[in-house]
CSV table of C-alpha atoms and ligand atoms in Angstrom, one decimal:
chain,number,residue,atom,x,y,z
J,1,MET,CA,26.9,20.3,-1.0
J,2,ALA,CA,24.5,18.6,1.5
J,3,PHE,CA,23.2,15.2,0.3
J,4,GLN,CA,19.6,14.9,-0.7
J,5,ALA,CA,17.3,11.9,-1.1
J,6,LEU,CA,17.3,10.6,-4.7
J,7,ARG,CA,14.7,11.8,-7.1
J,8,GLY,CA,11.5,9.8,-6.8
J,9,THR,CA,12.3,8.8,-3.2
J,10,THR,CA,11.1,10.4,0.0
J,11,ASP,CA,12.0,10.4,3.7
J,12,LEU,CA,9.2,9.7,6.1
J,13,LEU,CA,9.1,11.6,9.3
J,14,GLY,CA,6.9,13.7,11.6
J,15,ASP,CA,3.2,14.0,10.9
J,16,GLY,CA,3.6,12.4,7.5
J,17,LEU,CA,4.9,9.2,9.1
J,18,ARG,CA,2.2,9.3,11.8
J,19,ARG,CA,-0.5,9.2,9.0
J,20,TRP,CA,1.5,6.5,7.2
J,21,SER,CA,1.6,4.3,10.3
J,22,ALA,CA,-2.2,4.8,10.7
J,23,VAL,CA,-2.7,3.4,7.2
J,24,GLU,CA,-0.5,0.4,7.9
J,25,HIS,CA,-2.2,-0.2,11.2
J,26,ALA,CA,-5.7,-0.1,9.5
J,27,VAL,CA,-4.5,-2.5,6.7
J,28,ARG,CA,-3.1,-5.0,9.1
J,29,ARG,CA,-6.2,-4.9,11.3
J,30,LEU,CA,-8.8,-5.2,8.5
J,31,ALA,CA,-6.9,-7.8,6.6
J,32,ARG,CA,-6.5,-9.9,9.8
J,33,VAL,CA,-10.3,-9.6,10.4
J,34,ALA,CA,-10.9,-10.9,6.8
J,35,GLY,CA,-8.6,-13.9,7.4
J,36,TYR,CA,-5.4,-12.6,5.7
J,37,ARG,CA,-2.0,-13.4,7.3
J,38,GLU,CA,1.0,-11.2,6.8
J,39,VAL,CA,3.9,-12.2,4.6
J,40,ARG,CA,7.2,-10.4,4.1
J,41,THR,CA,9.4,-11.1,1.2
J,42,PRO,CA,12.9,-9.7,0.3
J,43,VAL,CA,13.3,-6.5,-1.6
J,44,ILE,CA,15.7,-8.0,-4.0
J,45,GLU,CA,14.7,-10.9,-6.2
J,46,ASP,CA,16.0,-12.9,-9.2
J,47,ALA,CA,15.2,-10.8,-12.3
J,48,ALA,CA,13.8,-13.8,-14.1
J,49,LEU,CA,10.9,-14.0,-11.6
J,50,PHE,CA,9.5,-10.8,-13.0
J,51,LEU,CA,10.4,-11.5,-16.6
J,52,ARG,CA,8.3,-14.6,-16.4
J,53,SER,CA,5.4,-13.1,-14.5
J,54,VAL,CA,5.0,-9.4,-15.2
J,55,GLY,CA,5.9,-10.0,-18.8
J,56,GLU,CA,8.9,-9.1,-21.1
J,57,THR,CA,6.9,-6.6,-23.2
J,58,SER,CA,5.5,-4.7,-20.2
J,59,ASP,CA,6.8,-1.2,-19.4
J,60,ILE,CA,7.9,-2.4,-16.0
J,61,ILE,CA,10.3,-4.9,-17.5
J,62,GLN,CA,11.4,-2.9,-20.5
J,63,LYS,CA,12.0,0.4,-18.9
J,64,GLU,CA,11.4,0.5,-15.2
J,65,MET,CA,13.3,-2.2,-13.4
J,66,PHE,CA,16.2,-1.3,-11.1
J,67,ARG,CA,18.3,-4.2,-12.4
J,68,PHE,CA,21.9,-5.0,-11.6
J,69,GLU,CA,24.4,-7.8,-11.6
J,70,ASP,CA,25.8,-8.7,-8.2
J,71,ARG,CA,29.4,-9.7,-7.6
J,72,GLY,CA,28.6,-13.3,-8.3
J,73,GLY,CA,27.1,-12.4,-11.7
J,74,HIS,CA,23.5,-13.0,-10.7
J,75,ASP,CA,20.8,-10.9,-12.5
J,76,ILE,CA,19.1,-9.1,-9.6
J,77,VAL,CA,16.2,-6.6,-9.4
J,78,LEU,CA,14.7,-4.4,-6.7
J,79,ARG,CA,11.2,-5.8,-6.8
J,80,PRO,CA,8.8,-3.7,-8.9
J,81,GLU,CA,5.7,-5.3,-7.4
J,82,GLY,CA,4.6,-7.8,-4.8
J,83,THR,CA,2.5,-10.5,-6.5
J,84,ALA,CA,5.3,-12.5,-8.2
J,85,SER,CA,7.3,-12.5,-4.9
J,86,VAL,CA,4.4,-13.7,-2.9
J,87,VAL,CA,3.7,-16.5,-5.3
J,88,ARG,CA,7.4,-17.4,-5.3
J,89,ALA,CA,7.3,-17.6,-1.5
J,90,TYR,CA,4.0,-19.6,-1.5
J,91,LEU,CA,5.7,-22.2,-3.7
J,92,GLU,CA,9.2,-22.1,-2.0
J,93,HIS,CA,7.6,-22.8,1.3
J,94,ASN,CA,5.3,-25.5,-0.1
J,95,LEU,CA,2.1,-23.8,1.0
J,96,HIS,CA,0.4,-25.4,-2.0
J,97,LYS,CA,1.1,-28.8,-0.3
J,98,THR,CA,0.6,-27.9,3.3
J,99,GLU,CA,-2.2,-25.4,3.1
J,100,GLY,CA,-3.6,-25.2,-0.4
J,101,PHE,CA,-5.8,-22.1,-0.2
J,102,VAL,CA,-4.1,-19.2,1.6
J,103,LYS,CA,-4.9,-15.5,2.1
J,104,LEU,CA,-1.8,-13.3,2.5
J,105,VAL,CA,-1.3,-9.6,3.1
J,106,TYR,CA,1.9,-7.6,2.6
J,107,LEU,CA,3.2,-4.1,3.0
J,108,GLY,CA,6.5,-2.7,1.8
J,109,PRO,CA,8.6,-0.7,-0.7
J,110,MET,CA,8.5,-1.4,-4.4
J,111,PHE,CA,10.8,0.1,-7.0
J,112,ARG,CA,10.2,1.3,-10.5
J,113,ALA,CA,12.5,3.7,-12.5
J,114,GLU,CA,9.6,5.8,-13.8
J,115,ARG,CA,9.8,9.5,-14.5
J,116,PRO,CA,8.9,11.0,-11.1
J,117,GLN,CA,5.8,13.2,-10.9
J,118,ALA,CA,2.9,13.9,-8.6
J,119,GLY,CA,1.8,10.5,-7.3
J,120,ARG,CA,4.5,8.6,-9.2
J,121,PHE,CA,7.7,7.7,-7.4
J,122,ARG,CA,10.7,5.4,-7.9
J,123,GLN,CA,10.5,4.0,-4.4
J,124,PHE,CA,6.9,3.8,-3.6
J,125,HIS,CA,5.1,1.6,-1.1
J,126,GLN,CA,2.3,-0.8,-1.5
J,127,TYR,CA,-0.1,-2.8,0.7
J,128,GLY,CA,-1.7,-5.7,-1.0
J,129,VAL,CA,-3.3,-9.0,-0.6
J,130,GLU,CA,-3.0,-12.3,-2.6
J,131,ALA,CA,-5.6,-15.1,-2.2
J,132,ILE,CA,-3.9,-18.1,-3.7
J,133,GLY,CA,-5.4,-21.5,-4.4
J,134,SER,CA,-9.0,-20.9,-5.6
J,135,SER,CA,-10.8,-19.9,-8.7
J,136,SER,CA,-14.1,-19.2,-7.0
J,137,PRO,CA,-15.6,-15.8,-8.0
J,138,TRP,CA,-16.4,-15.3,-4.2
J,139,VAL,CA,-12.6,-15.0,-3.7
J,140,ASP,CA,-12.6,-12.1,-6.2
J,141,VAL,CA,-15.5,-10.6,-4.2
J,142,ASP,CA,-13.6,-11.1,-0.9
J,143,VAL,CA,-10.5,-9.4,-2.3
J,144,ILE,CA,-12.3,-6.5,-3.9
J,145,THR,CA,-14.5,-5.9,-0.9
J,146,LEU,CA,-11.5,-5.8,1.4
J,147,CYS,CA,-9.8,-3.3,-1.0
J,148,VAL,CA,-12.8,-1.0,-0.8
J,149,THR,CA,-13.3,-1.4,2.9
J,150,ILE,CA,-9.8,-0.4,3.7
J,151,LEU,CA,-10.1,2.8,1.7
J,152,GLN,CA,-13.5,3.5,3.4
J,153,GLU,CA,-11.9,3.0,6.8
J,154,LEU,CA,-9.2,5.5,5.8
J,155,GLY,CA,-11.8,8.1,4.9
J,156,ILE,CA,-11.4,7.7,1.1
J,157,THR,CA,-15.0,7.5,0.0
J,158,ASP,CA,-14.9,9.5,-3.2
J,159,VAL,CA,-13.7,6.6,-5.3
J,160,THR,CA,-14.8,4.7,-8.4
J,161,LEU,CA,-14.3,1.0,-8.7
J,162,TRP,CA,-13.8,-0.2,-12.3
J,163,ILE,CA,-14.1,-3.9,-13.0
J,164,ALA,CA,-13.8,-5.8,-16.2
J,165,SER,CA,-12.9,-9.3,-17.3
J,166,MET,CA,-9.9,-10.1,-19.6
J,167,GLY,CA,-11.1,-13.7,-20.1
J,168,CYS,CA,-9.0,-16.9,-19.9
J,169,ARG,CA,-5.9,-17.5,-21.9
J,170,ASP,CA,-7.9,-18.9,-24.9
J,171,ASP,CA,-10.1,-15.8,-24.8
J,172,GLN,CA,-7.0,-13.6,-24.7
J,173,ARG,CA,-5.5,-15.4,-27.8
J,174,ARG,CA,-8.8,-14.8,-29.7
J,175,SER,CA,-9.0,-11.2,-28.4
J,176,ALA,CA,-5.4,-10.5,-29.4
J,177,GLU,CA,-6.0,-11.7,-32.9
J,178,ALA,CA,-9.1,-9.5,-33.2
J,179,LEU,CA,-7.3,-6.5,-31.8
J,180,ARG,CA,-4.4,-7.0,-34.2
J,181,ALA,CA,-6.8,-7.2,-37.1
J,182,ARG,CA,-8.5,-4.0,-36.0
J,183,LEU,CA,-5.2,-2.1,-35.5
J,184,ALA,CA,-3.4,-3.5,-38.6
J,185,PRO,CA,-4.5,-0.6,-40.9
J,186,GLU,CA,-3.3,1.9,-38.4
J,187,ARG,CA,-0.1,0.1,-37.4
J,188,ASP,CA,2.2,2.8,-38.7
J,189,LYS,CA,0.5,5.4,-36.4
J,190,LEU,CA,1.8,3.5,-33.4
J,191,CYS,CA,5.1,4.4,-31.7
J,192,LYS,CA,8.2,2.4,-32.3
J,193,GLU,CA,7.8,0.3,-29.2
J,194,CYS,CA,4.2,-0.5,-30.0
J,195,GLN,CA,5.2,-1.5,-33.5
J,196,SER,CA,7.2,-4.3,-31.9
J,197,ARG,CA,4.7,-5.0,-29.2
J,198,PHE,CA,2.1,-5.4,-32.0
J,199,ASP,CA,3.3,-8.9,-32.8
J,200,LYS,CA,4.6,-10.0,-29.4
J,201,ASN,CA,1.9,-8.8,-27.1
J,202,VAL,CA,-0.7,-6.5,-28.7
J,203,PHE,CA,-2.5,-5.8,-25.4
J,204,ARG,CA,0.5,-3.7,-24.3
J,205,VAL,CA,-0.5,-1.1,-27.0
J,206,LEU,CA,-3.6,-0.5,-24.8
J,207,ASP,CA,-1.6,0.8,-21.9
J,208,CYS,CA,1.2,2.5,-23.8
J,209,LYS,CA,2.1,5.8,-22.1
J,210,ASN,CA,2.1,7.5,-25.5
J,211,PRO,CA,-1.3,9.2,-25.9
J,212,ALA,CA,-1.4,8.7,-29.7
J,213,CYS,CA,-1.0,5.0,-29.3
J,214,ARG,CA,-3.7,4.8,-26.7
J,215,ALA,CA,-6.1,6.9,-28.8
J,216,THR,CA,-5.6,4.5,-31.7
J,217,ALA,CA,-6.0,1.4,-29.6
J,218,TRP,CA,-9.1,2.6,-27.8
J,219,LYS,CA,-10.8,4.1,-30.8
J,220,SER,CA,-13.5,1.4,-30.5
J,221,LYS,CA,-15.1,2.0,-27.2
J,222,ALA,CA,-16.0,-1.7,-26.8
J,223,SER,CA,-13.9,-4.0,-24.5
J,224,PRO,CA,-11.2,-5.6,-26.5
J,225,PHE,CA,-11.7,-8.8,-24.5
J,226,LEU,CA,-13.9,-11.5,-26.0
J,227,LEU,CA,-15.2,-13.9,-23.3
J,228,CYS,CA,-16.1,-17.5,-23.5
J,229,ASP,CA,-19.2,-18.8,-21.7
J,230,ALA,CA,-17.3,-19.9,-18.6
J,231,CYS,CA,-15.6,-16.6,-18.2
J,232,THR,CA,-18.8,-14.7,-18.8
J,233,ALA,CA,-20.5,-16.8,-16.0
J,234,HIS,CA,-17.5,-16.2,-13.7
J,235,PHE,CA,-17.7,-12.4,-14.3
J,236,ASP,CA,-21.5,-12.4,-13.8
J,237,GLN,CA,-21.0,-14.2,-10.4
J,238,VAL,CA,-18.4,-11.6,-9.4
J,239,ARG,CA,-20.7,-8.8,-10.2
J,240,GLN,CA,-23.6,-10.5,-8.4
J,241,GLY,CA,-21.4,-11.1,-5.3
J,242,LEU,CA,-20.3,-7.5,-5.2
J,243,ARG,CA,-23.9,-6.3,-5.4
J,244,GLN,CA,-24.8,-8.7,-2.5
J,245,ALA,CA,-21.9,-7.3,-0.6
J,246,GLY,CA,-23.1,-3.8,-1.2
J,247,VAL,CA,-20.0,-2.7,-3.2
J,248,ALA,CA,-20.7,-0.2,-5.9
J,249,PHE,CA,-18.8,-0.7,-9.2
J,250,ASP,CA,-18.7,0.5,-12.8
J,251,ASP,CA,-18.3,-2.3,-15.4
J,252,THR,CA,-18.8,0.0,-18.4
J,253,GLN,CA,-15.2,1.4,-18.5
J,254,VAL,CA,-12.6,-0.2,-20.7
J,255,PHE,CA,-9.1,-0.2,-19.3
J,256,ALA,CA,-6.0,-2.2,-19.5
J,257,ARG,CA,-3.7,-3.5,-16.8
J,258,GLY,CA,0.0,-3.1,-17.5
J,259,LEU,CA,1.1,-6.5,-16.2
J,260,ASP,CA,0.9,-9.8,-18.2
J,261,TYR,CA,-0.3,-12.3,-15.6
J,262,TYR,CA,-3.9,-11.3,-15.4
J,263,THR,CA,-6.8,-13.5,-16.5
J,264,ARG,CA,-10.6,-13.0,-15.9
J,265,THR,CA,-11.4,-10.3,-13.3
J,266,VAL,CA,-9.4,-7.1,-13.3
J,267,PHE,CA,-10.2,-3.9,-11.3
J,268,GLU,CA,-8.9,-0.5,-10.5
J,269,VAL,CA,-10.0,1.9,-7.8
J,270,ARG,CA,-9.7,5.6,-8.8
J,271,ALA,CA,-9.9,8.4,-6.3
J,272,ALA,CA,-11.2,11.9,-7.0
J,273,GLY,CA,-8.8,14.8,-7.1
J,274,LEU,CA,-5.6,12.9,-7.8
J,275,GLY,CA,-5.1,14.1,-11.4
J,276,ALA,CA,-3.3,11.8,-13.9
J,277,GLN,CA,-2.2,9.2,-11.3
J,278,ASP,CA,-5.6,8.5,-9.9
J,279,ALA,CA,-5.4,4.7,-9.5
J,280,VAL,CA,-5.0,4.2,-5.7
J,281,ALA,CA,-5.4,0.5,-5.9
J,282,ALA,CA,-5.6,-2.2,-8.6
J,283,GLY,CA,-5.6,-5.9,-9.0
J,284,GLY,CA,-7.2,-8.9,-10.5
J,285,ARG,CA,-7.2,-12.6,-11.0
J,286,TYR,CA,-4.1,-14.5,-12.2
J,287,ASP,CA,-5.0,-18.1,-12.7
J,288,HIS,CA,-1.8,-19.2,-14.5
J,289,LEU,CA,0.9,-17.5,-12.5
J,290,VAL,CA,1.3,-20.3,-9.9
J,291,GLU,CA,1.8,-22.8,-12.7
J,292,ASP,CA,4.0,-20.5,-14.7
J,293,LEU,CA,6.3,-20.1,-11.7
J,294,GLY,CA,6.7,-23.9,-11.5
J,295,GLY,CA,3.7,-24.9,-9.2
J,296,PRO,CA,0.5,-26.7,-9.8
J,297,SER,CA,-2.5,-25.2,-11.7
J,298,LEU,CA,-4.2,-23.0,-9.1
J,299,GLY,CA,-6.3,-19.9,-9.3
J,300,ALA,CA,-5.4,-16.7,-7.5
J,301,VAL,CA,-6.5,-13.2,-7.1
J,302,GLY,CA,-5.2,-10.1,-5.4
J,303,PHE,CA,-4.8,-6.3,-5.3
J,304,ALA,CA,-2.2,-3.7,-4.3
J,305,ALA,CA,-2.7,-0.1,-3.3
J,306,GLY,CA,0.0,2.7,-3.4
J,307,ILE,CA,0.3,4.1,0.1
J,308,GLU,CA,1.6,7.5,-1.2
J,309,ARG,CA,-1.5,7.8,-3.4
J,310,VAL,CA,-3.8,6.6,-0.5
J,311,LEU,CA,-2.4,9.4,1.6
J,312,MET,CA,-2.8,12.0,-1.2
J,313,ALA,CA,-6.5,10.9,-1.6
J,314,GLN,CA,-7.0,11.2,2.2
J,315,GLU,CA,-5.6,14.7,2.0
J,316,LYS,CA,-8.0,15.6,-0.8
J,317,GLY,CA,-11.0,14.0,0.8
J,318,SER,CA,-10.9,14.5,4.5
J,319,ALA,CA,-10.4,17.5,6.6
J,320,ALA,CA,-9.6,15.3,9.5
J,321,ALA,CA,-6.5,13.9,7.8
J,322,ASN,CA,-5.1,17.5,7.5
J,323,GLY,CA,-5.8,18.6,11.1
J,324,ALA,CA,-3.2,18.6,13.8
J,325,PRO,CA,-2.8,15.3,15.5
J,326,PRO,CA,-4.6,14.9,18.8
J,327,ARG,CA,-2.4,15.7,21.8
J,328,ALA,CA,-1.0,12.6,23.4
J,329,GLY,CA,1.5,11.5,26.1
J,330,PHE,CA,3.0,13.0,29.2
J,331,TYR,CA,5.9,15.5,29.7
J,332,LEU,CA,7.7,15.7,33.0
J,333,ALA,CA,9.3,19.1,33.6
J,334,LEU,CA,12.0,19.4,36.2
J,335,ALA,CA,12.2,22.4,38.5
J,336,GLN,CA,15.9,21.6,39.1
J,337,PRO,CA,18.2,19.6,36.8
J,338,ALA,CA,19.5,17.7,39.8
J,339,LEU,CA,16.2,15.9,40.0
J,340,ALA,CA,16.9,14.1,36.7
J,341,GLY,CA,17.3,10.8,38.5
J,342,GLU,CA,14.0,11.0,40.3
J,343,GLY,CA,12.3,12.2,37.2
J,344,PHE,CA,13.7,9.4,35.0
J,345,LYS,CA,12.5,6.8,37.5
J,346,LEU,CA,9.0,8.2,37.2
J,347,ILE,CA,9.2,8.3,33.4
J,348,GLN,CA,10.3,4.6,33.4
J,349,GLN,CA,7.4,3.6,35.5
J,350,LEU,CA,5.0,5.3,33.2
J,351,ARG,CA,6.6,3.8,30.1
J,352,ALA,CA,6.3,0.4,31.7
J,353,LYS,CA,2.5,1.0,31.8
J,354,GLY,CA,2.5,1.9,28.2
J,355,VAL,CA,2.2,5.6,28.7
J,356,THR,CA,4.2,7.8,26.3
J,357,ALA,CA,6.4,9.8,28.7
J,358,GLN,CA,9.2,12.2,28.1
J,359,MET,CA,11.4,14.6,29.9
J,360,ASP,CA,14.3,17.1,29.3
J,361,TYR,CA,17.8,15.8,29.5
J,362,ASP,CA,19.6,19.2,28.8
J,363,GLY,CA,18.9,21.2,32.0
J,364,LYS,CA,16.6,23.6,30.1
J,365,SER,CA,14.8,26.4,32.0
J,366,LEU,CA,11.3,25.5,33.2
J,367,LYS,CA,9.8,27.9,30.6
J,368,ALA,CA,11.8,26.2,27.8
J,369,GLN,CA,10.7,22.7,29.0
J,370,LEU,CA,7.0,23.7,28.9
J,371,ARG,CA,7.5,25.1,25.4
J,372,GLU,CA,9.1,21.9,24.4
J,373,ALA,CA,6.1,19.9,25.8
J,374,ASP,CA,3.8,22.0,23.8
J,375,LYS,CA,5.9,21.6,20.6
J,376,MET,CA,6.0,17.8,21.1
J,377,GLY,CA,2.2,17.7,21.2
J,378,CYS,CA,2.1,16.3,24.7
J,379,ARG,CA,-1.3,16.2,26.4
J,380,LEU,CA,-0.3,16.3,30.1
J,381,VAL,CA,2.5,18.1,31.8
J,382,ALA,CA,3.7,18.1,35.4
J,383,VAL,CA,6.5,19.9,37.2
J,384,LEU,CA,8.6,17.9,39.6
J,385,GLY,CA,10.5,19.9,42.2
J,386,GLU,CA,11.9,19.5,45.7
J,387,ASN,CA,8.5,20.6,47.1
J,388,GLU,CA,6.6,17.9,45.2
J,389,ILE,CA,9.0,15.2,46.5
J,390,LYS,CA,8.8,16.5,50.1
J,391,GLN,CA,5.0,16.8,50.0
J,392,GLY,CA,4.4,13.7,47.9
J,393,THR,CA,2.0,15.6,45.6
J,394,ILE,CA,2.2,16.8,42.0
J,395,THR,CA,0.1,19.1,39.8
J,396,LEU,CA,-1.0,17.8,36.4
J,397,LYS,CA,-1.8,20.2,33.6
J,398,ASP,CA,-4.0,19.2,30.7
J,399,LEU,CA,-2.7,21.2,27.7
J,400,GLU,CA,-5.7,20.2,25.6
J,401,GLN,CA,-8.5,21.1,28.1
J,402,GLY,CA,-6.6,23.8,30.0
J,403,ALA,CA,-7.5,22.1,33.3
J,404,GLN,CA,-5.2,21.3,36.2
J,405,GLU,CA,-5.3,19.1,39.3
J,406,THR,CA,-3.1,18.1,42.2
J,407,LEU,CA,-2.8,14.5,43.1
J,408,GLN,CA,-0.6,12.2,45.2
J,409,LEU,CA,2.7,11.5,43.5
J,410,SER,CA,2.3,7.8,44.3
J,411,ALA,CA,-1.1,7.7,42.4
J,412,LEU,CA,0.3,9.4,39.3
J,413,VAL,CA,1.4,6.3,37.5
J,414,ASP,CA,-1.9,4.5,37.8
J,415,ARG,CA,-3.9,7.6,37.0
J,416,MET,CA,-1.9,8.4,33.9
J,417,SER,CA,-1.9,4.9,32.6
J,418,GLN,CA,-5.7,4.9,32.7
J,419,GLN,CA,-6.1,8.4,31.2
J,420,LEU,CA,-3.4,8.3,28.5
J,421,LYS,CA,-3.0,4.7,27.4
J,422,ALA,CA,-5.7,4.9,24.8
J,423,ALA,CA,-4.4,8.1,23.3
J,424,CYS,CA,-0.7,7.1,23.1
J,425,HIS,CA,1.0,5.8,20.0
W,501,HAM,P1,0.0,-1.9,-10.2
W,501,HAM,O1,-1.3,-1.4,-10.9
W,501,HAM,O2,1.2,-1.9,-11.0
W,501,HAM,O3,-0.4,-3.4,-9.8
W,501,HAM,O4,0.2,-1.1,-8.9
W,501,HAM,C1,-0.8,-1.1,-7.9
W,501,HAM,C2,-0.8,0.3,-7.3
W,501,HAM,O5,0.5,0.7,-6.8
W,501,HAM,C3,-1.2,1.4,-8.2
W,501,HAM,O6,-2.7,1.5,-8.3
W,501,HAM,C4,-0.7,2.6,-7.5
W,501,HAM,O7,-1.5,3.1,-6.5
W,501,HAM,C5,0.6,2.1,-6.9
W,501,HAM,N1,1.8,2.4,-7.8
W,501,HAM,C6,2.2,1.8,-8.9
W,501,HAM,N2,3.3,2.4,-9.4
W,501,HAM,C7,3.6,3.4,-8.6
W,501,HAM,C8,4.6,4.5,-8.6
W,501,HAM,N3,5.6,4.5,-9.5
W,501,HAM,N4,4.5,5.5,-7.6
W,501,HAM,C9,3.5,5.4,-6.7
W,501,HAM,N5,2.5,4.5,-6.7
W,501,HAM,C10,2.6,3.5,-7.6
W,501,HAM,C11,0.5,-4.2,-9.1
W,501,HAM,O8,1.5,-3.9,-8.7
W,501,HAM,C12,-0.1,-5.6,-8.9
W,501,HAM,N6,1.0,-6.4,-8.2
W,501,HAM,C13,-1.4,-5.6,-8.2
W,501,HAM,C14,-1.9,-7.0,-7.9
W,501,HAM,C15,-1.8,-7.7,-6.8
W,501,HAM,N7,-2.5,-7.7,-8.8
W,501,HAM,C16,-2.8,-8.9,-8.3
W,501,HAM,N8,-2.4,-8.9,-7.0
C-alpha cells in the first residue's frame, strides 16, 4: 500500500503553497514595518518548558503533547506553541540584559495530538509575535493592532475581536475562589477531569472540551474574572488605545484561554464561516512568564494565528483567493531539441535578471511544449528555432492578453526583465 501523510498532517504544494507563501510574506512585511524582528526556535524542546508555562492542568499538557524520551533519557516534546520557546530564547540569549524590550515575530509548525477535524490539525502552523519587556497597555494595542492589520491585508475582514482582562495573579486567586464557590454545588455534574481540575486550576473547567462542563461553568454570563483597580485601569487604557487606533472590538463576551500563563489582557479573533474552530488568532499578556522561566520580572504580550485557519477564512471571505493565480514567467519552446544548449543559455540570462524562466528538457513536440507552458501558468512564450538564431529575432506571445510581437533576440533579456520581474515569484 502506498504511504500517506499521517492523520492531522498535510502536504503543501501547488496553488495551496502559493497562497501559504503569500501569507508568510505579508506577515514578515507587516511585522517588520511595525518593528518586529524574526526569531526561529527549534521544533523540539525540553518538556519541562511547557509544563512550567502552558500549565500542567491544561489540555495541551495533559492530552495533546507529542512527548518522547530521547536515547539519552531526556524528556522531549514537539513544541505545542511558540510563546514559551520565544521567552526561553529571549533569556538564553540574554536579550533581557542587552536589549530589554524586544519585539519578535515567528512562523513555523506547532504540534498538538488533538482529534483532527476541519480547522484542527496535529501539525499546524502559526505566525505570531511576542513583545517582551514592557507592561504598557500601548504594547497590547501595538500587538492587537498588528494582529488585525495582517488579517485585513490578507482580505479577512469579516472578523470579530473579543477582548477581556483576566486580571493579575492576585485577582486570579480571588477569581478562582469565587468560581470554586459558585461551582461547588454543581461539582458532581462536571466530568472526571474537571473534578480534579476543580481544586488544582478551576479556570480550566471554563475551557473544557466537554459541553456539559462548559455549560455549568458559564451558567453565569458575567466574567469570572474580578479585577483590582490597577488591572481595571490597564484594561481601560487598552480599550481606549484600540479605539484611538480605529480597531473595533467586543468586550462583552466571556471566554477562556486554554493556557495558564495569561494575566490581564486576553483576546481572540474569530472569523465568519469557519464553524466550530473559528478562532483564527489569539493571544494576550503574560506578565509572569519571563520570571517563571528564570528571568527577571518583565511584562510581555503576544498573539499567534493558525495559518491553516487564516487560509480557510480567506477562502470563505474572498473570491480573489479562490481564483486562478495570475500568469507569470516565461517559457522558451524549442523548435529543435538540438537547440537545448542555446536555449538554456538564454534561460540562464533571464534567471540572472530575476525572471522566472523555464524550458523543456525532454525533446517534446512544439505543440506539447506550448501545452506545458499553458499548464505551468506562464505568461510569455517564445519559440527558438534555427531561423530565430540566423535572423537574430524572436516572437513573444503573451498568453494572458493574446498579443504577440517580434523583437531582437539581443533585446529579449532586458525587455523581459522589465516586463515580468514584478509578476514573478
Ligand atoms: P492558541 O489559542 O493555543 O494560543 O493558538 C493560537 C491559534 O493557533 C489558534 O487561534 C488557532 O488559529 C491556531 N491553532 C491552535 N491549535 C490548532 C490546531 N490544532 N490546528 C490548527 N490551528 C490551531 C497560542 O498558541 C499562544 N501561544 C498564543 C500567544 C502568543 N499568546 C501570547 N503570545
